[in-house]
Amino acid sequence: MEQPFTSVWTREPRPAKSPGLGRDQIVRTAMALLDAEGVDALSMRRLGARLGSGATSIYWHVASKDELLELVMDEVFGEVSLPDPGAAGWRGTALAVAYGLRNALFAHPWAASLIGTRPAIGPNAVRLAARMLDAFERAGFREAQLDYASAALLSFVLGATAPEVAWQTALRRSEATEEEVLRATREMVAQVARDHPGLVARHKAYDAKDIGAERALSFDFGLSCLLDGLEARLAAPDGAPRQTGTSSPAGQARSDMM
Amino acid sequence: MEQPFTSVWTREPRPAKSPGLGRDQIVRTAMALLDAEGVDALSMRRLGARLGSGATSIYWHVASKDELLELVMDEVFGEVSLPDPGAAGWRGTALAVAYGLRNALFAHPWAASLIGTRPAIGPNAVRLAARMLDAFERAGFREAQLDYASAALLSFVLGATAPEVAWQTALRRSEATEEEVLRATREMVAQVARDHPGLVARHKAYDAKDIGAERALSFDFGLSCLLDGLEARLAAPDGAPRQTGTSSPAGQARSDMM
DNA sequence: GATGTTTGTCGTACAGTGTGCGAGTGGAAT
DNA sequence: ATTCCACTCGCACACTGTACGACAAACATC
């Protein structure tokens, strides 16, 4: 669309000395609307109505809806509270970021569907990344590994949380009881996986348990596994302590795209 | 919307004995359109035009656009080729799934923006999960850890790949040269992170390197870290070998939502 | 004070979107 | 011959993002 690859963050915001509409008020109202009614309910006209102004007035302060979404996205990143990297230690900071981000995404489910969509380079996202890099550097990570390690953590958190949130909101939107959902899901799995007998048995085992708690445990498990793996790299700085890992398997090209 | 929580996969597809339009032809054509022109270009009218039929004819075979997207999503999962879990071994299977999924997402960039959006429970996604569980069970994972471990792997792969794809397509859409983008990005970072002096220096170091290759290395690093961490759990079955990890930090509630 | 200029608001309009509805088609079964 | 059924499709509705240009109010300059 735009040729020199611009983003909200490069362009100056409107002077903002104004008495009426302002960029931050727009963003706040948009977040409220998103939180209250979900991502589908956010239209410029509805937002304008909530602001008590015309729909197209918004375009004076914000270039496009996409840009507005970038702004609210960064607001979500701003909501994770960061500990002092010196006091919390490496693992503490990592855990805080992980759970903070996870909780922020649960608090704003619409953000989960946007997170893979556009690059997160707003000031709050950058500050979060900087904090994490700081903590990881204190821990002893150097050079490229520093970036790799923090990227890995963020990747896991996002990849684990986004589908969870998707599930949760999908359930919430259909007003079925959790009972019904469980039954329907089991039927689905049974129907679709009848030639994978292990699956249906295992899925049956879930019936008794609380799904939310189970998912939290799963998150904990994956997170501490990843952190353990990272910690192991601190001992052997430039190699994979358990070998393999850097050789691509069975005819799969690694970095064939781009 | 629908009260008993239905999904495409529960409902029988239309008998499909038809000569004309059919569910699979629709899905194939939709994929072609998506691959060629991206996710914004997929509208029912355009799809109908490509099929040589009216736009609303599609609704006989497919309940809604959402359902259609679920179908094409599963087709993507079907594209990752799975090795024989017996022959490839645990780590081999894990690597194959990871790179296979990653490559599939790069081959169909539109899928990356859909992946966090709706639960993946189509037959191909289920088969992939079953294969992975099989391999992980052979490796020695049991009970809940079996699920946790495979979920962790998928989480990392998705969370690492989706933003990468998002970046790549964002760049592709703006017809800027990679040079321009680099310069603009650096300016962005510099502007936004001027109180994080470490960041801008580190970002400068990237200028010489190939971004794609760098990202592939990052993926490799995170993946092998996670696998190492998982492998460590095989030795100490029911505890975290490096302690911590299951206690939530500094006043952050763990599973407070849902 | 008069005159331009910037800053900001908004109504209208355009080209699209997903999809409900009901009318129409052809072939098969009665 | 008639009834039924699997399909196809045109129309219409409500709604979307946003380009454009007409306004108004605040401010600068003469």
mmCIF file of N, CA, C and O (backbone and C1' of nucleotides) in Angstrom, chain C residues 13-24:
data_model
loop_
_atom_site.group_PDB
_atom_site.id
_atom_site.type_symbol
_atom_site.label_atom_id
_atom_site.label_comp_id
_atom_site.label_asym_id
_atom_site.label_seq_id
_atom_site.Cartn_x
_atom_site.Cartn_y
_atom_site.Cartn_z
ATOM 1 P P DA C 13 -24.777 11.440 -1.269
ATOM 2 O "O5'" DA C 13 -23.487 10.625 -1.727
ATOM 3 C "C5'" DA C 13 -22.320 11.369 -2.083
ATOM 4 C "C4'" DA C 13 -21.277 10.402 -2.597
ATOM 5 C "C3'" DA C 13 -21.856 9.172 -3.290
ATOM 6 O "O3'" DA C 13 -21.080 8.883 -4.435
ATOM 7 C "C1'" DA C 13 -20.518 8.496 -1.447
ATOM 8 P P DC C 14 -21.502 7.776 -5.468
ATOM 9 O "O5'" DC C 14 -20.295 6.743 -5.333
ATOM 10 C "C5'" DC C 14 -18.970 7.249 -5.298
ATOM 11 C "C4'" DC C 14 -18.017 6.103 -5.080
ATOM 12 C "C3'" DC C 14 -18.493 4.793 -5.710
ATOM 13 O "O3'" DC C 14 -17.382 4.136 -6.279
ATOM 14 C "C1'" DC C 14 -18.166 4.477 -3.409
ATOM 15 P P DA C 15 -17.581 3.192 -7.553
ATOM 16 O "O5'" DA C 15 -16.818 1.864 -7.140
ATOM 17 C "C5'" DA C 15 -15.575 1.970 -6.453
ATOM 18 C "C4'" DA C 15 -15.490 0.898 -5.404
ATOM 19 C "C3'" DA C 15 -15.959 -0.488 -5.897
ATOM 20 O "O3'" DA C 15 -14.944 -1.423 -5.598
ATOM 21 C "C1'" DA C 15 -16.911 0.022 -3.824
ATOM 22 P P DG C 16 -14.938 -2.836 -6.329
ATOM 23 O "O5'" DG C 16 -15.971 -3.726 -5.480
ATOM 24 C "C5'" DG C 16 -15.409 -4.708 -4.752
ATOM 25 C "C4'" DG C 16 -15.583 -4.476 -3.248
ATOM 26 C "C3'" DG C 16 -16.200 -5.669 -2.560
ATOM 27 O "O3'" DG C 16 -15.199 -6.657 -2.377
ATOM 28 C "C1'" DG C 16 -16.941 -3.597 -1.615
ATOM 29 P P DT C 17 -15.642 -8.166 -2.420
ATOM 30 O "O5'" DT C 17 -16.247 -8.373 -0.970
ATOM 31 C "C5'" DT C 17 -15.421 -8.087 0.162
ATOM 32 C "C4'" DT C 17 -16.244 -8.210 1.425
ATOM 33 C "C3'" DT C 17 -17.108 -9.450 1.490
ATOM 34 O "O3'" DT C 17 -16.319 -10.523 1.957
ATOM 35 C "C1'" DT C 17 -18.300 -7.506 2.247
ATOM 36 P P DG C 18 -16.814 -12.005 1.781
ATOM 37 O "O5'" DG C 18 -17.986 -12.138 2.865
ATOM 38 C "C5'" DG C 18 -17.647 -12.102 4.239
ATOM 39 C "C4'" DG C 18 -18.888 -12.349 5.069
ATOM 40 C "C3'" DG C 18 -19.566 -13.696 4.845
ATOM 41 O "O3'" DG C 18 -20.120 -14.136 6.085
ATOM 42 C "C1'" DG C 18 -21.042 -11.993 4.204
ATOM 43 P P DT C 19 -20.648 -15.641 6.176
ATOM 44 O "O5'" DT C 19 -22.175 -15.463 5.712
ATOM 45 C "C5'" DT C 19 -23.059 -14.770 6.551
ATOM 46 C "C4'" DT C 19 -24.374 -14.521 5.849
ATOM 47 C "C3'" DT C 19 -25.089 -15.789 5.326
ATOM 48 O "O3'" DT C 19 -26.438 -15.712 5.712
ATOM 49 C "C1'" DT C 19 -25.120 -14.127 3.732
ATOM 50 P P DG C 20 -27.023 -16.897 6.570
ATOM 51 O "O5'" DG C 20 -28.582 -16.539 6.563
ATOM 52 C "C5'" DG C 20 -28.980 -15.270 7.076
ATOM 53 C "C4'" DG C 20 -30.299 -14.844 6.456
ATOM 54 C "C3'" DG C 20 -31.293 -15.966 6.177
ATOM 55 O "O3'" DG C 20 -32.616 -15.497 6.475
ATOM 56 C "C1'" DG C 20 -30.718 -14.896 4.133
ATOM 57 P P DC C 21 -33.841 -16.460 6.354
ATOM 58 O "O5'" DC C 21 -34.408 -16.167 4.894
ATOM 59 C "C5'" DC C 21 -34.533 -14.822 4.467
ATOM 60 C "C4'" DC C 21 -35.124 -14.792 3.069
ATOM 61 C "C3'" DC C 21 -36.033 -15.983 2.721
ATOM 62 O "O3'" DC C 21 -37.249 -15.487 2.210
ATOM 63 C "C1'" DC C 21 -34.369 -15.694 1.056
ATOM 64 P P DG C 22 -38.519 -16.521 2.153
ATOM 65 O "O5'" DG C 22 -38.851 -16.469 0.593
ATOM 66 C "C5'" DG C 22 -38.577 -15.303 -0.150
ATOM 67 C "C4'" DG C 22 -38.332 -15.675 -1.603
ATOM 68 C "C3'" DG C 22 -39.202 -16.841 -2.109
ATOM 69 O "O3'" DG C 22 -39.585 -16.575 -3.444
ATOM 70 C "C1'" DG C 22 -36.955 -17.351 -2.461
ATOM 71 P P DA C 23 -40.819 -17.361 -4.112
ATOM 72 O "O5'" DA C 23 -40.592 -17.095 -5.675
ATOM 73 C "C5'" DA C 23 -39.769 -16.005 -6.079
ATOM 74 C "C4'" DA C 23 -38.777 -16.482 -7.128
ATOM 75 C "C3'" DA C 23 -39.349 -17.509 -8.116
ATOM 76 O "O3'" DA C 23 -38.991 -17.142 -9.440
ATOM 77 C "C1'" DA C 23 -37.360 -18.330 -7.188
ATOM 78 P P DG C 24 -39.666 -17.837 -10.677
ATOM 79 O "O5'" DG C 24 -38.594 -18.923 -11.112
ATOM 80 C "C5'" DG C 24 -37.518 -18.510 -11.955
ATOM 81 C "C4'" DG C 24 -36.423 -19.535 -11.877
ATOM 82 C "C3'" DG C 24 -36.636 -20.809 -12.706
ATOM 83 O "O3'" DG C 24 -35.866 -20.709 -13.901
ATOM 84 C "C1'" DG C 24 -35.688 -21.241 -10.548
#
